[in-house]
Amino acid sequence: MTNNKKSCFVPALVFLFALAVRLFYLLEFQSNPYFDYIPADWDQAWYDRAARDFAAGDYLLLHSPPTQFSYFYKFFLGAVYWLAGGNFFLIWSAQFLIGSLSVLLVYGIASRLFDRKAALLSSLLFAVYGPEIFYEGVLYREFMVTMFSLLSCYALLLYAERRDKASLAFAGLSFACLILCRPNMILLGPFIYVFLVSAGKTNAPATEARKPALFFSCAVALSLLPLVLHMVYLQKHFVFLDSSGPRTLLLGNLPEYPGKEWLPQYYRSYAERTGGEPGSYVEVVRYLISRVADDPAGFAGLYARKVFYFFNNYEVPSSMNYYLMRDFSRVLSLPLSNFSIYGVLGAVGMVLLAGQWERFRILYLFFAGIVISVCLFYITARFRLPIVPFLMMFSSYAVFHLAGQVRKLPLWRTVAAVVCLAALGHSMTDTADLRSAPVRPIDYANLGSVYENNSRFHDSEKTRDLYVKAWDLSARLGYSENQIAYYAAPYFSRQGRTHYLRGEYSDAIRDYRRSAAVRYENGQTHGGLSLAYKRAGLPAEAIYHAEESLLTGPDRPDVRLSLVQLYLQRGDNLKARFHGRQAAALIEDVGRKKILMDTLRPLEELGRFLSQGPSLEIDRARTLAQNAQWELAEELLKKNFAAHSDSPDVYLLRGDIFAGKEESAKALDAYRQALVLGYESFDLLARMGELARGLGMDQAAAMYYRKALKHSPDSIAIKLALAELDGTRATTPFGQLAGPA
């Protein structure tokens, strides 16, 4: 009895220590804006949706899309939501409890293979390992993948000791749960088979040695069957647990893929060849075999990159970034959370134990199986988490072994060994990602979005500062497409709207202009800017941005009606009539349309004479312009211009005259009016782009070039000019682009 108490005392302390660390982190985590907020467009949101559906009574999740994520984790999370009622403190507590069990399993495995010192050290190291704790506090299945990897290993060790079917069935169930969490972990199966066959080899025949493996396989298959059938029912055809598997396999094995992160743009080569996304693993494998035959060197380079990133110190992020979250937590900032420590020491431990394969083969097999199951797909920090506790066991052995050897070595050899280990660790740590931007621009933008949308942490200034920081980092890194515009532009537009509603028109103009600076081609932004200028008593600017709203966004009756009012105030009745007609065509309500037409009737009477076409004076001005008599043409056009201010042909002529006189700004303005009045052609847009670019109006130039491409999609010159303009905008610091934030 006393021995049993002693044997339970240390593991109990390990478990309590792991719980205490996680409790401390949980208390810290409450000050993190991600604590109780799940962004709507993230994978985590689908888990949250499924869990809420389960808690609401959809216990089989038959009505909860999508089907490409782990249903095992959805059911687990649904049960937690059902019990906790959506309380995130309790939800995270449940996940941290499972994380603490993983720490206990590390102790249980290590104590069966090593001495108690190594078991204690490896479990304590895993208890404080930052990435593991971090992923226990997000709605991802990684903490369960780690736990079931360890549980499978522990159960197999129990079987090796007891040789009973109950232990083997438990191991099969554990491994099935691991596959249900992440289907690619089925690739660990052959390595477990090797362990079971080698563990069963005594003096018995080979067929007898294979019986445990067969029993284990049956236990796994029976455990998987319910959820496999569940997925088949949902998909109406056979799908192995997760319909995203073929797509993920394809992405991670294209030779042009960089080797890390989820980057779906690399599907393009497949889509171009086949016309769509992959439907099955067989389809993907056939395609990849053809690619391997075409580019074997490319595939060799791809796998070299993937292995490098797998063992690199950099915690490759997915939707959330571990390095950014360290700013909110002392636990995550602990120095023992560097993967390279365990990569180096773990490698040393594996080398030192290489001669004791018989005893430690299960660790080597799990290590190899996890590496292959991850590298066959793509690399991100959360996918490699299951390898960490196994590396820690090897590392703990290496630490105690080296500590004993150091006492026996001369000083110079000790120094040499330390220098070699340090150099190896540095090579795994000092990478371009860690040097330039361990926190990506998108991570700052995501955090800014959370500060904007999480009511408990709402902080508009932090949102603004994070968006600006994200933009500037993206510009500094030289990204040709600054994706932060999709965050910053709507934010500044919303801020502009808020200031406008408060009557703070100068502030509204400032924020609308910032929005337009990062994403110019947005009709809503220009529409808001027009209203703000109008209320600020600046009609010329109001007209300009109302017209930009029409050029950059959908045709809106409210913008047209605003232009009617503004042009009437200016005395340009014909343009007011033109925009009134366009507004009437857009208004569907019969009553509103009749009121508008009654308003326009006096304007129609004023402009009836235009129905007969341009006057002779306009034709004469055109003839003079064709003969390069610019001054005479301008003078004649000016005399007759007021009667034709809604004619695009007149504005085209006016633009040609100013272009002939090399007055680029006036020429561009005239061409722009022709565009607003409905005339559009490739030649006009290309010319406008060139003029705008020459005047330093790069955003407007890009808009004209983009419109030109709709008329001539294959124009190489326009594509090159547009790419250069977009690249310049993307790499320009925010303050230089939009003014001080």
XYZ file of C-alpha atoms in Angstrom:
741
model
C 0.000 0.000 0.000
C 2.781 2.392 0.883
C 4.589 1.612 -2.390
C 1.394 2.296 -4.345
C 1.035 5.647 -2.621
C 4.629 6.513 -3.407
C 4.207 5.462 -7.047
C 1.162 7.732 -7.403
C 2.658 10.702 -5.563
C 5.022 11.948 -8.301
C 2.555 11.596 -11.216
C -0.088 13.347 -9.106
C 2.313 16.230 -8.525
C 3.105 16.355 -12.237
C -0.582 16.497 -13.095
C -1.273 19.207 -10.496
C 1.710 21.220 -11.703
C 0.412 21.046 -15.290
C -3.032 22.125 -14.076
C -1.547 25.004 -12.070
C 0.409 26.286 -15.088
C -2.718 26.144 -17.220
C -4.830 27.809 -14.559
C -2.313 30.657 -14.415
C -2.457 30.931 -18.211
C -6.262 30.791 -18.157
C -6.342 33.762 -15.782
C -3.929 35.630 -18.065
C -5.913 34.583 -21.121
C -8.979 36.501 -19.921
C -7.202 39.759 -20.788
C -6.663 38.550 -24.359
C -9.347 39.763 -26.818
C -9.382 36.296 -28.408
C -10.554 34.779 -25.107
C -14.257 34.903 -25.946
C -14.285 35.908 -29.591
C -14.196 33.634 -32.648
C -13.743 35.463 -35.989
C -16.605 34.518 -38.267
C -14.486 33.556 -41.292
C -12.058 31.235 -39.474
C -12.157 27.440 -39.254
C -12.711 27.842 -35.516
C -16.061 29.476 -36.270
C -17.300 26.257 -37.921
C -16.363 24.259 -34.829
C -18.141 26.839 -32.693
C -21.198 26.686 -34.954
C -21.284 22.880 -34.827
C -20.902 22.861 -31.029
C -23.770 25.326 -30.658
C -25.928 23.237 -32.995
C -25.151 20.148 -30.915
C -26.005 21.957 -27.684
C -29.250 23.151 -29.299
C -30.360 19.576 -30.011
C -28.778 18.582 -33.336
C -26.941 15.723 -31.628
C -25.908 14.016 -34.877
C -24.887 17.319 -36.513
C -26.922 16.532 -39.606
C -27.728 20.189 -40.255
C -24.455 21.869 -39.377
C -22.205 22.727 -42.355
C -19.521 22.304 -43.522
C -18.519 18.648 -43.609
C -14.767 18.992 -44.171
C -13.765 19.288 -40.526
C -13.266 16.689 -37.806
C -16.637 15.512 -36.500
C -14.982 13.822 -33.545
C -13.836 17.190 -32.214
C -17.215 18.727 -33.092
C -18.995 16.131 -30.971
C -16.550 16.629 -28.107
C -16.914 20.398 -28.277
C -20.689 20.106 -28.580
C -20.816 18.073 -25.377
C -18.694 20.713 -23.621
C -20.983 23.492 -24.893
C -24.023 21.505 -23.778
C -22.568 21.246 -20.276
C -20.933 24.689 -20.081
C -23.595 26.681 -21.892
C -21.146 28.517 -24.109
C -19.099 29.788 -21.150
C -15.599 30.159 -22.584
C -13.919 29.948 -19.192
C -15.368 26.448 -18.783
C -14.733 25.535 -22.426
C -11.052 26.403 -22.168
C -10.887 24.701 -18.761
C -12.059 21.431 -20.341
C -9.386 21.667 -23.016
C -6.682 22.574 -20.481
C -7.729 19.562 -18.405
C -7.064 17.319 -21.404
C -3.748 19.100 -21.910
C -2.820 18.271 -18.322
C -3.686 14.638 -18.980
C -1.248 14.747 -21.907
C 1.479 15.872 -19.503
C 0.608 12.955 -17.221
C 0.835 10.579 -20.182
C 4.328 11.885 -20.975
C 5.333 10.963 -17.450
C 3.669 7.556 -17.768
C 5.451 6.719 -21.036
C 8.847 8.051 -19.970
C 8.733 6.308 -16.599
C 8.248 2.963 -18.364
C 11.174 3.541 -20.721
C 13.607 5.712 -18.727
C 14.335 6.362 -15.092
C 12.195 8.607 -12.910
C 14.473 11.631 -13.366
C 14.093 11.621 -17.144
C 10.348 11.009 -16.820
C 9.956 13.904 -14.419
C 12.024 16.293 -16.531
C 10.278 15.465 -19.808
C 6.808 15.828 -18.282
C 7.662 19.120 -16.564
C 9.105 20.485 -19.796
C 5.929 19.581 -21.644
C 3.838 21.089 -18.840
C 5.310 24.532 -19.567
C 5.722 24.211 -23.342
C 4.165 27.401 -24.702
C 2.880 26.249 -28.119
C 1.061 23.296 -26.549
C -0.629 25.527 -23.962
C -1.459 28.083 -26.627
C -3.222 25.543 -28.866
C -5.124 24.142 -25.908
C -6.740 27.594 -25.700
C -8.122 27.780 -29.252
C -10.895 25.879 -31.004
C -8.564 23.542 -32.834
C -8.225 19.782 -32.398
C -4.417 19.838 -31.963
C -4.469 19.293 -28.211
C -6.556 16.168 -28.794
C -4.208 14.956 -31.531
C -1.320 15.234 -29.069
C -3.245 13.552 -26.278
C -4.380 10.593 -28.404
C -0.884 10.196 -29.882
C 0.449 9.846 -26.345
C -2.453 7.663 -25.247
C -1.885 5.318 -28.208
C 1.790 5.021 -27.296
C 0.989 4.463 -23.604
C -1.630 1.824 -24.408
C 0.815 -0.034 -26.678
C 3.387 -0.046 -23.875
C 0.729 -1.481 -21.551
C 0.067 -4.199 -24.088
C 3.791 -4.931 -24.401
C 3.875 -5.444 -20.615
C 0.624 -7.379 -20.156
C 0.068 -9.079 -23.529
C -3.715 -9.052 -23.021
C -6.499 -8.273 -25.463
C -7.989 -5.578 -23.264
C -4.818 -3.469 -23.504
C -4.623 -4.087 -27.235
C -8.262 -3.123 -27.753
C -7.658 0.022 -25.698
C -4.675 0.832 -27.933
C -6.832 0.297 -31.042
C -9.542 2.594 -29.671
C -6.956 5.263 -28.801
C -5.411 5.117 -32.258
C -8.862 5.283 -33.869
C -9.603 8.444 -31.856
C -6.319 9.875 -33.082
C -7.336 9.199 -36.701
C -10.774 10.702 -36.048
C -9.080 13.869 -34.805
C -6.748 14.116 -37.793
C -7.165 11.490 -40.560
C -3.604 11.827 -41.911
C -2.393 10.214 -38.668
C -3.505 6.904 -40.157
C -0.025 6.933 -41.716
C 1.278 6.120 -38.236
C -0.469 2.755 -38.591
C 2.307 0.887 -40.448
C 4.774 1.929 -37.751
C 2.485 0.613 -35.037
C 2.191 -2.610 -37.048
C 5.997 -2.924 -37.002
C 5.976 -2.433 -33.235
C 3.277 -5.040 -32.645
C 4.901 -7.614 -34.908
C 8.347 -7.065 -33.396
C 6.894 -7.095 -29.888
C 5.146 -10.394 -30.646
C 8.205 -12.169 -32.019
C 9.443 -14.782 -29.634
C 9.772 -18.414 -30.604
C 6.289 -18.350 -32.123
C 5.674 -18.648 -35.874
C 5.393 -15.455 -37.925
C 1.636 -15.896 -38.287
C 1.275 -15.907 -34.494
C 3.417 -12.770 -34.254
C 1.057 -10.992 -36.649
C -2.118 -11.859 -34.729
C -1.854 -8.889 -32.310
C -1.512 -6.529 -35.271
C -4.605 -8.057 -36.894
C -6.603 -7.762 -33.663
C -5.422 -4.163 -33.285
C -6.476 -3.358 -36.872
C -9.940 -4.797 -36.246
C -10.297 -2.720 -33.086
C -9.297 0.410 -35.026
C -11.681 -0.355 -37.906
C -14.644 -1.019 -35.618
C -13.961 2.176 -33.689
C -13.782 4.229 -36.879
C -16.873 2.732 -38.476
C -19.607 4.891 -36.848
C -18.105 8.207 -37.898
C -17.095 6.889 -41.334
C -20.736 5.904 -41.935
C -21.834 9.268 -40.534
C -19.660 11.074 -43.095
C -20.881 8.834 -45.923
C -24.464 9.675 -44.958
C -23.716 13.400 -45.007
C -21.745 13.361 -48.273
C -23.884 10.748 -50.054
C -20.700 8.967 -51.152
C -17.639 7.486 -49.470
C -15.425 10.049 -47.773
C -12.742 9.111 -45.309
C -13.767 11.292 -42.350
C -12.776 14.669 -43.812
C -13.709 15.876 -47.302
C -10.847 18.403 -47.340
C -8.232 15.611 -47.332
C -7.651 15.375 -51.125
C -7.358 19.150 -51.400
C -4.864 19.299 -48.533
C -2.780 16.453 -49.972
C -2.680 18.230 -53.326
C -1.646 21.580 -51.843
C 1.223 20.126 -49.831
C 2.722 18.234 -52.760
C 2.840 20.744 -55.575
C 6.517 21.416 -56.376
C 5.920 25.176 -56.504
C 4.446 25.183 -52.973
C 6.893 26.809 -50.480
C 6.401 24.055 -47.897
C 4.629 25.830 -45.042
C 1.272 27.432 -44.238
C -2.110 26.990 -45.878
C -1.729 28.821 -49.202
C -4.670 27.853 -51.448
C -3.465 30.033 -54.338
C -1.141 27.170 -55.256
C -4.142 25.193 -56.510
C -4.069 27.269 -59.657
C -1.780 24.914 -61.566
C -4.110 22.003 -60.821
C -7.231 23.976 -61.713
C -5.646 25.099 -64.976
C -4.872 21.503 -65.952
C -8.063 19.817 -64.770
C -10.653 22.588 -64.556
C -11.566 22.185 -60.891
C -10.692 20.988 -57.395
C -9.762 17.358 -56.652
C -12.584 15.026 -55.763
C -10.691 12.022 -54.381
C -7.316 10.831 -53.122
C -6.953 8.614 -56.212
C -7.378 11.611 -58.492
C -4.771 13.571 -56.525
C -2.260 10.719 -56.462
C -2.530 10.205 -60.222
C -1.989 13.891 -60.822
C 0.992 14.063 -58.454
C 2.629 11.017 -60.062
C 2.501 12.814 -63.406
C 4.019 15.924 -61.807
C 6.806 13.887 -60.175
C 7.687 12.415 -63.552
C 7.800 15.909 -65.068
C 9.790 17.563 -62.264
C 11.595 15.150 -59.898
C 14.068 17.841 -58.798
C 11.173 20.144 -57.874
C 9.673 17.470 -55.640
C 13.023 16.796 -53.987
C 13.327 20.501 -53.224
C 9.767 20.611 -51.890
C 10.386 17.815 -49.387
C 13.699 19.332 -48.357
C 11.809 22.552 -47.544
C 9.095 20.708 -45.663
C 11.565 18.756 -43.539
C 13.468 21.979 -42.863
C 10.347 23.788 -41.674
C 9.214 20.792 -39.656
C 12.389 20.840 -37.542
C 12.920 24.586 -37.643
C 12.447 26.683 -34.535
C 9.884 28.875 -36.267
C 6.338 28.178 -35.087
C 4.674 28.382 -38.493
C 1.322 30.116 -37.893
C -2.089 29.350 -39.290
C -4.966 31.714 -38.518
C -3.447 32.621 -35.137
C 0.159 33.449 -34.384
C 1.902 32.110 -31.302
C 4.479 34.913 -31.286
C 1.831 37.620 -31.183
C -0.064 35.883 -28.391
C 3.093 35.804 -26.259
C 2.591 39.552 -25.762
C -0.465 38.706 -23.645
C 1.092 35.982 -21.499
C 4.101 35.341 -19.302
C 3.503 31.595 -19.560
C 3.849 31.591 -23.346
C 7.037 33.659 -23.045
C 8.954 31.100 -21.003
C 12.395 30.413 -22.557
C 11.863 26.635 -22.528
C 9.234 26.947 -25.246
C 11.738 26.983 -28.140
C 11.351 23.976 -30.414
C 15.023 24.054 -31.387
C 16.045 23.104 -27.833
C 14.238 19.798 -28.141
C 15.119 19.361 -31.798
C 18.835 19.477 -30.966
C 18.780 17.584 -27.667
C 16.232 15.130 -29.016
C 18.513 14.316 -31.954
C 21.387 13.801 -29.511
C 19.233 11.498 -27.413
C 18.188 9.443 -30.436
C 21.808 9.000 -31.444
C 22.826 7.998 -27.909
C 20.006 5.434 -27.658
C 20.437 4.028 -31.171
C 22.059 0.900 -29.797
C 19.030 0.128 -27.597
C 16.442 -0.218 -30.341
C 14.651 -3.115 -28.706
C 13.742 -1.084 -25.638
C 13.032 2.284 -27.250
C 11.706 1.256 -30.664
C 8.208 2.582 -29.901
C 9.577 6.117 -29.507
C 11.542 5.884 -32.749
C 8.526 4.474 -34.598
C 6.143 7.131 -33.312
C 8.704 9.796 -34.147
C 9.080 8.543 -37.736
C 5.345 8.013 -38.219
C 4.403 11.505 -37.027
C 7.083 13.149 -39.161
C 5.862 11.357 -42.290
C 2.158 11.920 -41.568
C 2.760 15.683 -41.301
C 5.373 16.166 -44.016
C 3.271 14.340 -46.569
C 0.790 17.217 -46.303
C 1.994 20.681 -45.299
C 3.799 22.246 -42.356
C 2.326 24.451 -39.693
C 3.237 24.673 -36.007
C 0.100 22.995 -34.705
C 0.514 19.966 -36.962
C 3.921 19.081 -35.495
C 2.854 19.411 -31.845
C 2.468 15.619 -31.351
C 6.203 15.148 -32.033
C 7.235 17.482 -29.197
C 6.661 15.189 -26.195
C 8.609 12.388 -27.890
C 11.501 14.757 -28.570
C 11.341 15.863 -24.949
C 11.763 12.283 -23.744
C 14.850 11.848 -25.898
C 16.068 15.291 -24.778
C 15.686 14.481 -21.094
C 17.769 11.358 -21.497
C 20.396 13.368 -23.410
C 20.551 16.017 -20.662
C 21.261 13.542 -17.869
C 23.606 11.469 -20.004
C 25.613 14.508 -21.115
C 25.655 15.910 -17.583
C 27.258 12.673 -16.408
C 29.761 12.649 -19.254
C 30.799 16.276 -18.817
C 32.306 15.479 -15.420
C 34.598 12.944 -17.060
C 35.680 15.059 -20.057
C 38.525 17.570 -20.221
C 37.424 21.201 -20.229
C 38.228 21.724 -23.918
C 36.013 18.829 -24.955
C 33.173 20.130 -22.833
C 33.509 23.548 -24.449
C 33.679 21.965 -27.915
C 30.512 19.938 -27.256
C 28.649 23.020 -26.029
C 29.786 25.054 -29.045
C 28.669 22.321 -31.458
C 25.245 22.064 -29.824
C 24.897 25.857 -29.807
C 25.826 26.035 -33.502
C 23.295 23.340 -34.353
C 20.632 25.114 -32.327
C 21.423 28.431 -34.003
C 21.128 26.877 -37.446
C 17.646 25.693 -36.526
C 16.705 29.038 -34.996
C 18.164 31.739 -37.232
C 15.774 31.720 -40.194
C 14.446 34.415 -42.477
C 10.977 34.148 -40.925
C 12.240 34.722 -37.405
C 14.595 37.509 -38.453
C 12.138 39.464 -40.587
C 8.620 38.897 -39.286
C 7.687 36.084 -36.901
C 4.405 37.960 -36.610
C 2.900 38.354 -40.065
C 1.064 41.475 -41.245
C -2.165 39.477 -41.362
C -1.751 38.586 -37.668
C -1.703 42.249 -36.636
C -4.693 42.869 -38.898
C -6.621 39.962 -37.377
C -5.927 41.255 -33.879
C -7.059 44.716 -34.941
C -10.281 43.196 -36.253
C -10.873 41.476 -32.915
C -10.401 44.758 -31.040
C -12.947 46.308 -33.382
C -15.561 43.550 -33.188
C -15.261 42.112 -29.684
C -17.565 44.362 -27.650
C -15.803 43.484 -24.383
C -12.442 44.704 -25.714
C -13.600 47.310 -28.247
C -10.799 49.804 -28.781
C -10.879 51.848 -31.973
C -7.419 53.321 -31.433
C -5.805 49.912 -31.019
C -7.619 48.718 -34.124
C -6.300 51.661 -36.130
C -2.749 51.290 -34.819
C -2.696 47.551 -35.558
C -4.018 48.024 -39.099
C -1.404 50.686 -39.779
C 1.306 48.484 -38.263
C 0.146 45.575 -40.428
C 0.176 47.727 -43.572
C 3.649 49.111 -42.861
C 5.060 45.658 -42.132
C 3.611 44.296 -45.370
C 5.078 47.268 -47.250
C 8.483 46.755 -45.607
C 8.494 43.078 -46.513
C 7.832 44.037 -50.117
C 4.622 42.069 -50.646
C 3.356 42.897 -54.118
C -0.256 42.655 -52.918
C -1.008 44.279 -49.587
C -3.902 42.224 -48.239
C -4.261 44.554 -45.268
C -6.307 46.847 -47.512
C -9.217 44.442 -47.043
C -9.107 45.214 -43.317
C -7.980 48.844 -43.224
C -10.173 50.261 -45.987
C -13.533 49.129 -44.517
C -12.373 50.149 -41.034
C -11.508 53.719 -42.040
C -14.693 53.883 -44.085
C -16.728 52.868 -41.016
C -14.858 55.435 -38.933
C -15.649 58.046 -41.559
C -19.327 57.107 -41.407
C -19.295 57.362 -37.605
C -17.765 60.855 -37.714
C -20.225 61.885 -40.424
C -23.235 60.848 -38.335
C -21.829 62.860 -35.418
C -21.494 65.931 -37.595
C -17.673 65.774 -37.453
C -17.217 66.358 -41.167
C -13.491 67.171 -41.215
C -12.756 63.938 -39.305
C -15.098 62.055 -41.634
C -13.228 63.407 -44.674
C -9.878 62.416 -43.140
C -10.920 58.809 -42.505
C -12.737 58.373 -45.808
C -9.610 59.624 -47.587
C -7.498 57.090 -45.663
C -9.869 54.358 -46.755
C -9.627 55.480 -50.381
C -5.832 55.675 -50.115
C -5.468 51.970 -49.329
C -8.334 50.766 -51.545
C -9.331 53.418 -54.039
C -11.786 51.421 -56.104
C -14.656 51.386 -53.644
C -17.824 53.210 -54.574
C -19.184 53.287 -51.039
C -16.091 55.076 -49.731
C -16.261 57.762 -52.431
C -19.992 58.107 -51.828
C -19.388 58.747 -48.128
C -16.592 61.170 -48.953
C -18.927 63.054 -51.299
C -21.557 63.457 -48.575
C -18.949 64.655 -46.075
C -17.588 67.235 -48.526
C -21.139 68.325 -49.318
C -21.936 68.932 -45.640
C -18.581 70.660 -45.194
C -19.556 73.176 -47.877
C -17.150 71.948 -50.562
C -19.398 71.216 -53.582
C -16.612 70.750 -56.154
C -15.004 67.984 -54.076
C -18.451 66.520 -53.367
C -19.167 66.302 -57.114
C -15.775 64.766 -57.847
C -16.145 61.939 -55.320
C -19.797 61.297 -56.204
C -18.617 60.741 -59.773
C -15.730 58.554 -58.507
C -18.343 56.534 -56.630
C -20.080 55.834 -59.945
C -16.780 54.924 -61.613
C -15.526 52.630 -58.848
C -18.692 50.990 -57.613
C -22.188 49.962 -58.603
C -24.519 52.589 -60.013
C -26.583 53.909 -57.109
C -29.693 56.121 -57.334
C -28.800 57.990 -54.127
C -25.444 59.072 -55.617
C -27.143 60.109 -58.862
C -29.729 62.156 -56.956
C -26.982 63.824 -54.960
C -25.319 64.812 -58.240
C -28.645 66.191 -59.490
C -28.792 68.474 -56.466
C -25.142 69.503 -56.695
C -25.292 70.300 -60.413
C -28.512 72.273 -59.997
C -26.777 74.339 -57.334
C -23.899 74.915 -59.740
C -26.311 75.864 -62.531
C -25.417 72.951 -64.819
C -28.982 71.915 -65.625
C -28.061 69.498 -68.394
C -25.810 67.378 -66.215
C -28.467 67.467 -63.514
C -30.936 66.183 -66.102
C -28.559 63.415 -67.207
C -28.025 62.094 -63.686
C -31.738 62.436 -62.944
C -32.545 60.213 -65.916
C -30.033 57.619 -64.730
C -31.487 57.711 -61.224
C -35.021 57.248 -62.569
C -33.889 54.161 -64.485
C -32.483 52.678 -61.269
C -35.466 53.433 -58.995
C -37.917 50.536 -58.900
C -40.590 52.158 -56.724
C -43.233 53.568 -59.067
C -44.212 56.408 -56.743
C -40.645 57.630 -56.224
C -39.942 57.371 -59.941
C -43.010 59.527 -60.796
C -41.973 62.217 -58.312
C -38.490 62.307 -59.821
C -39.787 62.496 -63.389
C -42.048 65.411 -62.425
C -38.996 67.157 -60.973
C -37.026 66.590 -64.172
C -39.753 67.852 -66.543
C -38.569 71.503 -66.573
C -35.025 70.307 -67.256
C -36.235 68.190 -70.163
C -37.857 71.221 -71.746
C -34.625 73.206 -71.442
C -32.619 70.560 -73.288
C -34.958 69.510 -76.103
C -32.910 71.203 -78.799
C -30.023 68.821 -78.091
C -31.988 65.915 -79.550
C -30.941 67.030 -83.025
C -27.250 66.367 -82.285
C -24.218 68.660 -81.919
C -24.366 72.142 -83.421
C -22.320 73.276 -86.409
C -19.983 75.160 -84.077
C -19.057 71.923 -82.334
C -18.324 70.310 -85.706
C -16.166 73.282 -86.678
C -14.261 73.027 -83.389
C -13.648 69.353 -84.122
C -12.282 70.192 -87.564
C -9.953 72.818 -86.073
C -8.720 70.290 -83.510
C -8.043 67.736 -86.224
C -5.822 70.357 -87.878
C -4.001 70.958 -84.577
C -5.418 74.489 -84.307
C -5.891 74.016 -80.590
C -6.410 77.610 -79.492
C -9.089 78.337 -82.068
C -10.803 75.026 -81.366
C -10.830 75.714 -77.630
C -12.211 79.218 -78.074
C -15.010 78.027 -80.354
C -15.866 75.110 -78.081
C -15.950 77.363 -75.031
C -18.595 79.602 -76.637
C -20.933 76.663 -77.205
C -19.980 74.438 -74.303
C -22.789 75.355 -71.890
C -25.426 74.037 -74.292
C -23.686 70.654 -74.550
C -22.411 69.994 -71.020
C -24.012 66.532 -70.911
C -22.514 65.329 -74.216
C -19.659 62.817 -73.898
C -18.581 63.632 -77.465
C -18.032 67.249 -76.502
C -15.912 66.217 -73.529
C -13.879 63.864 -75.690
C -13.201 66.729 -78.056
C -12.329 68.991 -75.158
C -9.928 66.366 -73.833
C -8.247 66.052 -77.217
C -7.792 69.825 -77.365
C -6.202 70.015 -73.923
C -4.035 66.982 -74.695
C -2.868 68.740 -77.856
C -1.973 71.782 -75.770
C -0.122 69.455 -73.331
C -2.405 70.492 -70.474
C -2.612 67.004 -68.984
C -4.705 67.789 -65.913
C -7.418 69.520 -67.936
C -7.328 66.764 -70.561
C -7.763 64.067 -67.937
C -10.654 65.941 -66.332
C -12.423 66.279 -69.678
C -11.942 62.601 -70.548
C -13.171 61.702 -67.093
C -16.403 63.631 -67.697
C -16.921 61.702 -70.914
C -16.475 58.499 -68.915
C -18.972 59.624 -66.261
C -21.472 60.511 -69.020
C -21.342 56.980 -70.360
C -18.640 56.805 -73.019
C -16.109 54.020 -72.457
C -13.491 52.411 -74.700
C -10.126 50.731 -74.337
C -8.280 53.595 -76.065
C -9.876 56.212 -73.834
C -9.159 54.310 -70.621
C -5.575 53.532 -71.612
C -5.025 57.204 -72.423
C -6.571 58.276 -69.101
C -4.370 55.810 -67.232
C -1.272 57.234 -68.884
C -2.317 60.830 -68.113
C -3.198 60.037 -64.489
C 0.071 58.237 -63.998
C 1.995 61.179 -65.405
C 0.188 63.474 -62.939
C 1.087 61.248 -59.980
C -2.504 60.034 -59.564
C -1.471 56.396 -59.291
C -4.680 55.144 -57.667
C -6.854 56.668 -60.387
C -4.458 55.400 -63.053
C -4.782 51.863 -61.700
C -8.564 52.176 -61.813
C -8.500 53.270 -65.473
C -6.075 50.496 -66.418
C -8.257 47.925 -64.671
C -11.279 49.146 -66.608
C -9.237 49.030 -69.823
C -8.417 45.358 -69.219
C -12.123 44.547 -69.265
C -12.145 45.695 -72.903
C -8.834 44.040 -73.823
C -7.888 41.341 -71.262
C -4.744 40.322 -73.168
C -3.067 43.732 -73.249
C 0.452 43.050 -71.956
C 1.364 46.743 -71.695
C -1.650 47.510 -69.509
C -1.028 44.469 -67.326
C 2.584 45.473 -66.758
C 1.648 49.070 -65.951
C -1.083 47.933 -63.582
C 1.198 45.469 -61.807
C 3.788 48.201 -61.281
C 1.187 50.617 -59.885
C -0.327 48.021 -57.568
C 3.132 46.989 -56.385
C 4.086 50.603 -55.647
C 0.912 51.161 -53.648
C 1.358 47.920 -51.710
C 4.930 48.771 -50.704
C 4.346 52.423 -49.779
C 4.217 53.104 -46.006
C 0.790 54.057 -44.708
C 1.778 57.546 -43.584
C 3.202 58.362 -46.985
C 0.172 56.899 -48.744
C -2.675 58.196 -46.606
C -1.223 60.777 -44.238
C -0.486 60.406 -40.517
C -2.741 57.975 -38.674
